[in-house]
PDB file of C-alpha atoms and ligand atoms in Angstrom:
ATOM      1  CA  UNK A   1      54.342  49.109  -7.094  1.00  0.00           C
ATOM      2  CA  UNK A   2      50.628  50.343  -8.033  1.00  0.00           C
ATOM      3  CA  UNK A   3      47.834  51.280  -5.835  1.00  0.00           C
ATOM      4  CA  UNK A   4      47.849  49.578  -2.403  1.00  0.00           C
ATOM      5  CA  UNK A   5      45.005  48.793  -1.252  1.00  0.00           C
ATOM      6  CA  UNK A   6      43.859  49.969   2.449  1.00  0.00           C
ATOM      7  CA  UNK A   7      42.244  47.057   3.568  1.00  0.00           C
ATOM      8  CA  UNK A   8      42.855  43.474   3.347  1.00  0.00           C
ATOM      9  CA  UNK A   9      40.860  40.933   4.177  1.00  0.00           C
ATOM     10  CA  UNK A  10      42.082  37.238   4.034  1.00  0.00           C
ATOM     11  CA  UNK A  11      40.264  33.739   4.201  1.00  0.00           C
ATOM     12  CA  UNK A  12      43.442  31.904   5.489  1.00  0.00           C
ATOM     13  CA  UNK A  13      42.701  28.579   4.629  1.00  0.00           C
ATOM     14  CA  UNK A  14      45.134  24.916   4.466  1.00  0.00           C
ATOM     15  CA  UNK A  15      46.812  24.469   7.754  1.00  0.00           C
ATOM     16  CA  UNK A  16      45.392  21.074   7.839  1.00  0.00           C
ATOM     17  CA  UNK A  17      46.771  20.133   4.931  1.00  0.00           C
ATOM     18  CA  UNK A  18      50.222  21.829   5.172  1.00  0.00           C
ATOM     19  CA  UNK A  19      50.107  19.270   8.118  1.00  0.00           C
ATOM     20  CA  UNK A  20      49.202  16.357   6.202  1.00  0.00           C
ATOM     21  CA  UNK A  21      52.017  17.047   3.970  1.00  0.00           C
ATOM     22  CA  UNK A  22      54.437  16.579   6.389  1.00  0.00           C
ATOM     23  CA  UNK A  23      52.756  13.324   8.393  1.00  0.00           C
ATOM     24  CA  UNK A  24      51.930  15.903  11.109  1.00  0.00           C
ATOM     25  CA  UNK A  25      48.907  16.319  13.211  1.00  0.00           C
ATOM     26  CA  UNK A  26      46.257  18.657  12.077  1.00  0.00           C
ATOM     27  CA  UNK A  27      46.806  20.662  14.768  1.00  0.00           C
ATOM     28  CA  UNK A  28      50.323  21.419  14.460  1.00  0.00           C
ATOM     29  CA  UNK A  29      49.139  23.129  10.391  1.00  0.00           C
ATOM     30  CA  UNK A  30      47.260  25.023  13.377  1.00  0.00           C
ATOM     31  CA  UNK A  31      49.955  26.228  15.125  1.00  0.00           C
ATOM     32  CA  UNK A  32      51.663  26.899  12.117  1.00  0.00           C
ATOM     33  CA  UNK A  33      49.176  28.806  10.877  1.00  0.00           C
ATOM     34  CA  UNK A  34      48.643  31.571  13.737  1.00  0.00           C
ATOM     35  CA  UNK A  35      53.026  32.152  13.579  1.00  0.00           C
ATOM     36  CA  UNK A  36      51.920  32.740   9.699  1.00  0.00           C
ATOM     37  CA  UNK A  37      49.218  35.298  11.337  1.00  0.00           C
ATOM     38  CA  UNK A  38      51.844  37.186  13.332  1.00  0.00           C
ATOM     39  CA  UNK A  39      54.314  37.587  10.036  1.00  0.00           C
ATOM     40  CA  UNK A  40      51.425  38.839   7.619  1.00  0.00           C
ATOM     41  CA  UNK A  41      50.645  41.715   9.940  1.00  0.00           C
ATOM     42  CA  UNK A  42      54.338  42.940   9.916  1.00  0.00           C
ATOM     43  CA  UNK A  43      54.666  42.726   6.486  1.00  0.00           C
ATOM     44  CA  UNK A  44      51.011  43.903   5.706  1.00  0.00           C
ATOM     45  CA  UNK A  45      51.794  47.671   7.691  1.00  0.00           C
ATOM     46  CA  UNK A  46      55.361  47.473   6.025  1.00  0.00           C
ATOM     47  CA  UNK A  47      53.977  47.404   2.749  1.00  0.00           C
ATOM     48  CA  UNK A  48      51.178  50.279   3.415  1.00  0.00           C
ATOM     49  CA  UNK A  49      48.136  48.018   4.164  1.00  0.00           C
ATOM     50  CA  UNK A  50      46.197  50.027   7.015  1.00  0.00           C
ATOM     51  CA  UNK A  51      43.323  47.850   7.592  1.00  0.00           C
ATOM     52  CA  UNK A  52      43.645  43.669   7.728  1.00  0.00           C
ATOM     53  CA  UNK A  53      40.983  41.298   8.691  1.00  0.00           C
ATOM     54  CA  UNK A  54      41.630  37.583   8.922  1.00  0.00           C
ATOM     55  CA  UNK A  55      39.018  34.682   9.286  1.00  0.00           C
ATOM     56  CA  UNK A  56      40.134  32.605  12.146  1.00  0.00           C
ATOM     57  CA  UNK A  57      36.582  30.523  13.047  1.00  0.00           C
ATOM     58  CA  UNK A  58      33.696  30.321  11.340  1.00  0.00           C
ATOM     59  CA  UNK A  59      30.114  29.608  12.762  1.00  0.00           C
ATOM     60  CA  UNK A  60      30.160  26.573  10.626  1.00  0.00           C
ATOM     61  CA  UNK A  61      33.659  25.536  12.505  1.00  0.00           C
ATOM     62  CA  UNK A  62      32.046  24.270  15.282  1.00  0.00           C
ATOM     63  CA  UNK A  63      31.231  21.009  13.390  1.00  0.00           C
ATOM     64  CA  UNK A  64      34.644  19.848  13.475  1.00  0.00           C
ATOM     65  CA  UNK A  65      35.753  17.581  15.620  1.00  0.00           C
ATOM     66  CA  UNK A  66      35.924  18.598  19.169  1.00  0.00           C
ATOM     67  CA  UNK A  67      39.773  18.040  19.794  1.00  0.00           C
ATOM     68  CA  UNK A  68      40.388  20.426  16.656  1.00  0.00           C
ATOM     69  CA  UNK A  69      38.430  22.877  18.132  1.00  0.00           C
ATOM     70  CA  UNK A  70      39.285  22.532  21.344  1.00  0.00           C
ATOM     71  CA  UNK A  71      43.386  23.102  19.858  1.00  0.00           C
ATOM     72  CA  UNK A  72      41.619  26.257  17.855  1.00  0.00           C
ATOM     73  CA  UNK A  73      40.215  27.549  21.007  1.00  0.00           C
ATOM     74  CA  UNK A  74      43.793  26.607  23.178  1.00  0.00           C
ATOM     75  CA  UNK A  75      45.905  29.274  20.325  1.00  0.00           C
ATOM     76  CA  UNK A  76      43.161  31.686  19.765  1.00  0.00           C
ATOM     77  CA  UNK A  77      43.126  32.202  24.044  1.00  0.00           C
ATOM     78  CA  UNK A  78      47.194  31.460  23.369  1.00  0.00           C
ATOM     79  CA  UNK A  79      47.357  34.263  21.010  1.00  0.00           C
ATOM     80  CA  UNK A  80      44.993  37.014  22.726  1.00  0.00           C
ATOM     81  CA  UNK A  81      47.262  36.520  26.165  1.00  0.00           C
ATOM     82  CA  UNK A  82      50.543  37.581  24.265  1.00  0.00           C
ATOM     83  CA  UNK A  83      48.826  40.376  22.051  1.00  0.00           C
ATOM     84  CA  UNK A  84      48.169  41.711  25.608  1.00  0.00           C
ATOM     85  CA  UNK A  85      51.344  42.158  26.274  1.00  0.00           C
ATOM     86  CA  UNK A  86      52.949  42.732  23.306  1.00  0.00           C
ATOM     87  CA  UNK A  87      50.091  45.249  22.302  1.00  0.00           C
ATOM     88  CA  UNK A  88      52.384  49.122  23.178  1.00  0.00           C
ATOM     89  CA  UNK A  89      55.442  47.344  20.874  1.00  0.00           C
ATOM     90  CA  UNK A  90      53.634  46.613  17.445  1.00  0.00           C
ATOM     91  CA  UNK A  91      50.984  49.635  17.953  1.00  0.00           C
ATOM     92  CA  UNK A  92      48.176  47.488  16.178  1.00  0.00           C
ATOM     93  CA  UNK A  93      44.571  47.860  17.075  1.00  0.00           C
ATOM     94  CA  UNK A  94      42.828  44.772  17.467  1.00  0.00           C
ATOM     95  CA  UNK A  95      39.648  43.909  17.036  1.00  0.00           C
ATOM     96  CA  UNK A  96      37.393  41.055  17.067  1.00  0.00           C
ATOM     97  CA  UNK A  97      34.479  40.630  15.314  1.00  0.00           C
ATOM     98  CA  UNK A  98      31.745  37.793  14.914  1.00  0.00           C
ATOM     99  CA  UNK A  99      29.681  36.641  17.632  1.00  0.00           C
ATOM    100  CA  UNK A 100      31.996  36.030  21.183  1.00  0.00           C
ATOM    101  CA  UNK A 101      28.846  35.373  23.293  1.00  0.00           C
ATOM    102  CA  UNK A 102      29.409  31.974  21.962  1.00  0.00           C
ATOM    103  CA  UNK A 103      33.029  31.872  23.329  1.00  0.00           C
ATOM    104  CA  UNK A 104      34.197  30.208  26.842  1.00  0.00           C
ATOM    105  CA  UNK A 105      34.167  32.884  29.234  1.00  0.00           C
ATOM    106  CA  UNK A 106      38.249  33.309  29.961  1.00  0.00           C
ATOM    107  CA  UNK A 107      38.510  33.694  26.196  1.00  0.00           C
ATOM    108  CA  UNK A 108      35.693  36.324  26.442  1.00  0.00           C
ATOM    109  CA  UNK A 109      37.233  38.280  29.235  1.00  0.00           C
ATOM    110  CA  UNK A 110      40.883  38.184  26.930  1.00  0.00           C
ATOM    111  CA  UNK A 111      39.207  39.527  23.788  1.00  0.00           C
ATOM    112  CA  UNK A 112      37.745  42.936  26.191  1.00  0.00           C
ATOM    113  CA  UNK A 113      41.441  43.261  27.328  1.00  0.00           C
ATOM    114  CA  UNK A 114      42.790  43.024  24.290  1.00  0.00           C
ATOM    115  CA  UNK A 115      40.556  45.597  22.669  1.00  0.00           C
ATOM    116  CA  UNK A 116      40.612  47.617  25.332  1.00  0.00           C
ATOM    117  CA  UNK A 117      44.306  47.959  25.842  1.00  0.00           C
ATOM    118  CA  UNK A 118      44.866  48.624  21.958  1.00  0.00           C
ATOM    119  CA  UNK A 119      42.118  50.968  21.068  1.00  0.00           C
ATOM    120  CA  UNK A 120      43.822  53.890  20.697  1.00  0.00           C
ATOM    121  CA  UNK A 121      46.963  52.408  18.907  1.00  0.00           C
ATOM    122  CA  UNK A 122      47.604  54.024  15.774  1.00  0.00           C
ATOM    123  CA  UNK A 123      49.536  51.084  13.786  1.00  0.00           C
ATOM    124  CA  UNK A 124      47.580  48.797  11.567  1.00  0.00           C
ATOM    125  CA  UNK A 125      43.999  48.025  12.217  1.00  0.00           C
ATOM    126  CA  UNK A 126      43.828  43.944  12.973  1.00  0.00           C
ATOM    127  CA  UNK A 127      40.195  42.293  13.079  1.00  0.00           C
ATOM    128  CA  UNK A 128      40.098  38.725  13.899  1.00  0.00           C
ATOM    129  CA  UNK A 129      37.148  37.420  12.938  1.00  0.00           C
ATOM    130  CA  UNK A 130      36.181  34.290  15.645  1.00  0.00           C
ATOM    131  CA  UNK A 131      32.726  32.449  15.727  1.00  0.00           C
ATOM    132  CA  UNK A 132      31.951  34.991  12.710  1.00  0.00           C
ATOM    133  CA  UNK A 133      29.496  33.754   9.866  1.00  0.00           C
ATOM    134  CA  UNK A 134      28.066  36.824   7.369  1.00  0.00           C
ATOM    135  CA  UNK A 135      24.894  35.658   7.554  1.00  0.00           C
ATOM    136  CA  UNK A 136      25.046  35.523  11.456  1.00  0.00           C
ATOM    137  CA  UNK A 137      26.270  39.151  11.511  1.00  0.00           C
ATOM    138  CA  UNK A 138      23.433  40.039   8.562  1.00  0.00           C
ATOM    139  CA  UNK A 139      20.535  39.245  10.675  1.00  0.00           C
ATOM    140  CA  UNK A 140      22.118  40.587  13.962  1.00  0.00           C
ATOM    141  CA  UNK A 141      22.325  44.053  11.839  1.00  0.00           C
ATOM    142  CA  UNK A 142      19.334  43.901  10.632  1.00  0.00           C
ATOM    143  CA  UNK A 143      17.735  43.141  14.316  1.00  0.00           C
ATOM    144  CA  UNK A 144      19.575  46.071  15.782  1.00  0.00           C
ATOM    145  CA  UNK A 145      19.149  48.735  13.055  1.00  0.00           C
ATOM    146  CA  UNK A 146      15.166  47.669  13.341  1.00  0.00           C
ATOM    147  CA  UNK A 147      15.451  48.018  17.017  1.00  0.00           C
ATOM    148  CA  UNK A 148      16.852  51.801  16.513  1.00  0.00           C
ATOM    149  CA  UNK A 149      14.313  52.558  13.903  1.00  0.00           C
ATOM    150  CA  UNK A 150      11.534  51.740  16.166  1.00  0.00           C
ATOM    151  CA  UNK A 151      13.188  53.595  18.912  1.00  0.00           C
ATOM    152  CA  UNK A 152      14.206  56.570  16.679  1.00  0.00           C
ATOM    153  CA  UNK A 153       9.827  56.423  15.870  1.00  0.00           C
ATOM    154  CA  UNK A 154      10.381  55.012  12.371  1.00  0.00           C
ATOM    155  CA  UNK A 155       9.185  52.334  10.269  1.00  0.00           C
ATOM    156  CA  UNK A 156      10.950  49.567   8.627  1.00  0.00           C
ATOM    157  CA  UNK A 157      10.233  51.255   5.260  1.00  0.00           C
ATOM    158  CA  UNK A 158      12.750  54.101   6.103  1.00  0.00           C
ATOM    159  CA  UNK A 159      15.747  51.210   6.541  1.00  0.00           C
ATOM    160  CA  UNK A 160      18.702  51.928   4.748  1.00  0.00           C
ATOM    161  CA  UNK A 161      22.071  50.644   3.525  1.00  0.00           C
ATOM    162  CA  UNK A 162      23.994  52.983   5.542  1.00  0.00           C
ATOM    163  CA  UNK A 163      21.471  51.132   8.885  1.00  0.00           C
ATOM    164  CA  UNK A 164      23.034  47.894   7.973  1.00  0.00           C
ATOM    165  CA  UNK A 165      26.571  48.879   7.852  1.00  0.00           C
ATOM    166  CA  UNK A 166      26.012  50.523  10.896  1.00  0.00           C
ATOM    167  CA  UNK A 167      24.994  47.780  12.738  1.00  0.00           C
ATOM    168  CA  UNK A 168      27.749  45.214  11.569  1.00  0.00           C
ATOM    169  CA  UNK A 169      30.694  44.273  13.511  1.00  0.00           C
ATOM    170  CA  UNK A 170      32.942  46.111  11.078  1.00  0.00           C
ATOM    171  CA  UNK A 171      31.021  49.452  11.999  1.00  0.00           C
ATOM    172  CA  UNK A 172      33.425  52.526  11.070  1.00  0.00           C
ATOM    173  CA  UNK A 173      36.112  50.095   9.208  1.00  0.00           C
ATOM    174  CA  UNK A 174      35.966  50.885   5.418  1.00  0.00           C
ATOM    175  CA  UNK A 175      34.748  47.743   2.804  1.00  0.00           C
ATOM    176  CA  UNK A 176      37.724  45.333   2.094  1.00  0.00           C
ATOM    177  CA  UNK A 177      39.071  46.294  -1.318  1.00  0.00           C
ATOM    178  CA  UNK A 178      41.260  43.241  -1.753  1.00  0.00           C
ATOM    179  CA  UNK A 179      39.921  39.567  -0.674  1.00  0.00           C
ATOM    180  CA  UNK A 180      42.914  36.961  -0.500  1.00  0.00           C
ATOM    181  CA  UNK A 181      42.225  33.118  -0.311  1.00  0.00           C
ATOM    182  CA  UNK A 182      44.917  30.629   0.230  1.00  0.00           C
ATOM    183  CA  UNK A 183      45.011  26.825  -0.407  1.00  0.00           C
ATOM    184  CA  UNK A 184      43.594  26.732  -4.424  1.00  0.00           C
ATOM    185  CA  UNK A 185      39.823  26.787  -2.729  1.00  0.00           C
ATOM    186  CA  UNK A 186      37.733  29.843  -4.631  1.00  0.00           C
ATOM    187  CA  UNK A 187      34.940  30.011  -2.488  1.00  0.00           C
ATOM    188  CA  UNK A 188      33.563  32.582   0.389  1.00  0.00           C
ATOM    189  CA  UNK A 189      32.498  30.442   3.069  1.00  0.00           C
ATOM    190  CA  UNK A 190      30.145  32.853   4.541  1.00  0.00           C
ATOM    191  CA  UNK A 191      33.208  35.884   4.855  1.00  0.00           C
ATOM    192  CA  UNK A 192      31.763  39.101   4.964  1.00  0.00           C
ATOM    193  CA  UNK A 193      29.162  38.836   2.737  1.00  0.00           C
ATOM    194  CA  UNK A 194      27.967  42.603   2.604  1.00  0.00           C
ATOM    195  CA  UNK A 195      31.327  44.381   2.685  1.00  0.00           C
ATOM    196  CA  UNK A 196      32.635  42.282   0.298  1.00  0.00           C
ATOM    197  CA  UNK A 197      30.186  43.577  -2.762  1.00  0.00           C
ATOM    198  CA  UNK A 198      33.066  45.208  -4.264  1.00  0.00           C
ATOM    199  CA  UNK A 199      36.343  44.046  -3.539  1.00  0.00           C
ATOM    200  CA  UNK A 200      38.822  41.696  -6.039  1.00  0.00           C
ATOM    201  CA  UNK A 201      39.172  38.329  -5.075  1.00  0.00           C
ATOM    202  CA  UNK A 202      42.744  37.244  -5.507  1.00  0.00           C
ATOM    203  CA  UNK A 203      43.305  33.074  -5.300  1.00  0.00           C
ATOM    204  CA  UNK A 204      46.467  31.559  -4.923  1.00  0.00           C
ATOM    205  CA  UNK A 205      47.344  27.592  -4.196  1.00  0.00           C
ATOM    206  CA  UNK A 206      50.017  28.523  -1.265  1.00  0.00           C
ATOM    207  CA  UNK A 207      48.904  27.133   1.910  1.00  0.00           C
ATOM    208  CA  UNK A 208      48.194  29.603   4.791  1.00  0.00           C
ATOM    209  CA  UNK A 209      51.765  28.166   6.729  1.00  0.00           C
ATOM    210  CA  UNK A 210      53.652  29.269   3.861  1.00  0.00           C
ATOM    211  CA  UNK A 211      52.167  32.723   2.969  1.00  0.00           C
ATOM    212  CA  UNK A 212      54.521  35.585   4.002  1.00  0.00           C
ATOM    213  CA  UNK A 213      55.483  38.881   2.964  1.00  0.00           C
ATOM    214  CA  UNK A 214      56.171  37.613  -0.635  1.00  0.00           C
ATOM    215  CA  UNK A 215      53.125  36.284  -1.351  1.00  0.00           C
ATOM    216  CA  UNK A 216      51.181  39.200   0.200  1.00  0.00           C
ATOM    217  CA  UNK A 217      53.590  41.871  -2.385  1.00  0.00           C
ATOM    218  CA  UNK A 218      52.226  39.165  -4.877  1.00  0.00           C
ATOM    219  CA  UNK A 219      48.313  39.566  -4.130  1.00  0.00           C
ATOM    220  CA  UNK A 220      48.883  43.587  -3.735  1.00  0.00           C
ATOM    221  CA  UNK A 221      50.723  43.949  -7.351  1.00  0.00           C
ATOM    222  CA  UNK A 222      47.721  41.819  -8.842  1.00  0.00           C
ATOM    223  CA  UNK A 223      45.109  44.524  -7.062  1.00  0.00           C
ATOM    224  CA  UNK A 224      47.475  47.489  -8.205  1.00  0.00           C
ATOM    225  CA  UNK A 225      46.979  46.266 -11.976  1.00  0.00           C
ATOM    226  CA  UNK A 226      43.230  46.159 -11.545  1.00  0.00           C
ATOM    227  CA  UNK A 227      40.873  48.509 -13.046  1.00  0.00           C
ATOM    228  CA  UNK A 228      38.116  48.958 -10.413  1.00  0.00           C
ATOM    229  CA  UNK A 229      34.552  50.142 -11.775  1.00  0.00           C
ATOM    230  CA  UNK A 230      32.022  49.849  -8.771  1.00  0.00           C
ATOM    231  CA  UNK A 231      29.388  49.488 -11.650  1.00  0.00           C
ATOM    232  CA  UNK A 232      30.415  52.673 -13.719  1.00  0.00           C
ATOM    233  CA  UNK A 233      33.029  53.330 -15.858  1.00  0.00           C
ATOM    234  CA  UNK A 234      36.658  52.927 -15.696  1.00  0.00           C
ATOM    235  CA  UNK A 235      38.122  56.578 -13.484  1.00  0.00           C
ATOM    236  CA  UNK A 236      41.521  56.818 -14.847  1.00  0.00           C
ATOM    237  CA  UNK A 237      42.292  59.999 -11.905  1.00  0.00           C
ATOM    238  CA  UNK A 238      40.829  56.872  -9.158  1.00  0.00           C
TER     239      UNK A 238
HETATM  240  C1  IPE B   1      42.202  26.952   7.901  1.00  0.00           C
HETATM  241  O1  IPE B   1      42.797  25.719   7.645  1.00  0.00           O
HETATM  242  C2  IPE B   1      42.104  27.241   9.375  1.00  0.00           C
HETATM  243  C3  IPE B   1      40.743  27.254   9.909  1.00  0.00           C
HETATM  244  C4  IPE B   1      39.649  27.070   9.251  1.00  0.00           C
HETATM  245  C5  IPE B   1      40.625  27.468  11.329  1.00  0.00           C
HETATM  246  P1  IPE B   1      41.942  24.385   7.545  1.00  0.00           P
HETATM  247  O2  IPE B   1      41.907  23.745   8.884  1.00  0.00           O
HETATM  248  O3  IPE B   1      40.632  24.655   6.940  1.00  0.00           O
HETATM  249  O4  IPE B   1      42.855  23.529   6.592  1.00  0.00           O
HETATM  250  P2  IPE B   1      42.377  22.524   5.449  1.00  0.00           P
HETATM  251  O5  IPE B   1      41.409  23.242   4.576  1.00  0.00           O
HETATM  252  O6  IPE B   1      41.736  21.366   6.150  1.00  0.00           O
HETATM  253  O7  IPE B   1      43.628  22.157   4.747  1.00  0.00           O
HETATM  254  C1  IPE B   2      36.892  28.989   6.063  1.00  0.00           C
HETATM  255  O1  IPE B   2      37.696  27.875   5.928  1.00  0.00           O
HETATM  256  C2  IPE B   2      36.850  29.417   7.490  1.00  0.00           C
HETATM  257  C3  IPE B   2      38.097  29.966   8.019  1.00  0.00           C
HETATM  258  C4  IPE B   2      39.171  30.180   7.341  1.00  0.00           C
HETATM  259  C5  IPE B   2      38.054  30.288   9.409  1.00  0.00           C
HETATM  260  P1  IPE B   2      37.087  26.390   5.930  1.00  0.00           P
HETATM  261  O2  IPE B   2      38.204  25.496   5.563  1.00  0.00           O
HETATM  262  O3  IPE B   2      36.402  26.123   7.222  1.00  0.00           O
HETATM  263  O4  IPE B   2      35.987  26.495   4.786  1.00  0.00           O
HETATM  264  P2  IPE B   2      35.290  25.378   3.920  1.00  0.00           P
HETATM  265  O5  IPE B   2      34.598  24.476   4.887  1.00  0.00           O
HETATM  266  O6  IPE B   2      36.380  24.659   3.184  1.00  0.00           O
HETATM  267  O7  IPE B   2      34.377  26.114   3.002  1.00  0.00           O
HETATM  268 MG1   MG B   3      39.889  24.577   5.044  1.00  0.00          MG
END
């Protein structure tokens, strides 16, 4: 296998219609979908990934309908309980990123736990991204790296690149280099819009329920035969 790239981040995307396939409920592509989550971070340390990030709610989810996001909301608490406990076995570090102000206050108080208890795990790096929207987190940056200019005695004038990525909720975790989309749709959907500047985008038609270990050896082979630039010219010793 080729380069590997050290950090993933993934748009999961078709769990309703996985469901639909079958004459199921949305909700059970739901449930589907976060025993998909589980399997992907296995296989994504097994196969050398360090860093993964997965969209699990967007700040445009909320306009679904309220018993879909009230089922969202039931697995995501579901799933922060267990990573509690299961948090010394797999070693991961978990973190969540996106706006959890928004979040019931139980779900909240989960999140902290979780975050807390795995900080200073040294398996794979997991951010969940929940009530996260790239603009959202944009203009949050941008607030608090304004806020620490002025306090710092600065102007606005001195801002910076390196203030913004500062300030985001990925703060210290490197730019995806690979950006994985399931379900055929090609679109960003308001996913890290600043860290993704550079990475390659890698589409396939699998829906999130079905992607495993297979598909993720699939996406990583198609990055390892990339040449990346970054705007110069090709580094063959890169
Ligand atoms: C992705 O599956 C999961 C979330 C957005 C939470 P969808 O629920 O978007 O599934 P489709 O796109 O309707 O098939
Ligand atoms: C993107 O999927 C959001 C998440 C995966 C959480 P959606 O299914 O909500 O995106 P759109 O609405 O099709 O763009
Ligand atoms: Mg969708």
């Amino acid at each position: 296998m080729g380069k590997v790239p050290q950090h993933v981040a993934i748009i999961m995307d078709g769990n309703g219609r996985w469901a639909k396939k079958r004459g199921l409920p949305r909700n059970m592509g739901h449930k589907q979908g976060s025993a998909a989550v589980r399997k992907v971070c296995e296989a994504a340390w097994d196969l050398g990934i360090k860093y993964l990030t997965i969209y699990a709610f967007s700040t445009e989810n909320w306009a679904r309908p309220k018993d879909e996001v009230d089922a969202l909301m039931k697995l995501l608490r579901e799933y922060m309980k267990t990573s509690i406990k299961e948090s010394s076995e797999n070693n991961m570090r978990v973190r969540v990123i996106g706006d959890i102000s928004a979040l019931s206050e139980d779900l909240q108080e989960s999140i902290r736990e979780l975050m807390r208890v795995s900080a200073d795990n040294t398996g794979l790096c997991f951010q969940i991204a929940l009530n996260y929207g790239g603009r959202d987190e944009l203009i949050r940056s941008v607030k608090s790296a304004v806020k620490g200019l002025a306090e710092a005695g600065k102007t606005v004038e001195e801002l910076t690149e390196a203030d913004i990525s500062a300030n985001l909720d990925t703060k210290g975790i490197p730019d995806p280099d690979l950006l994985i989309r399931t379900s055929g749709e090609q679109r960003l959907s308001n996913f890290l819009l600043w860290q993704l500047a550079y990475a390659e985008f890698y589409f396939t038609d699998t829906l999130w329920p079905d992607f495993g270990k297979k598909e993720l050896a699939k996406a990583i082979e198609h990055y390892g035969n990339r040449e990346r630039r970054f705007g110069g010219l090709v580094n063959e010793t890169k």
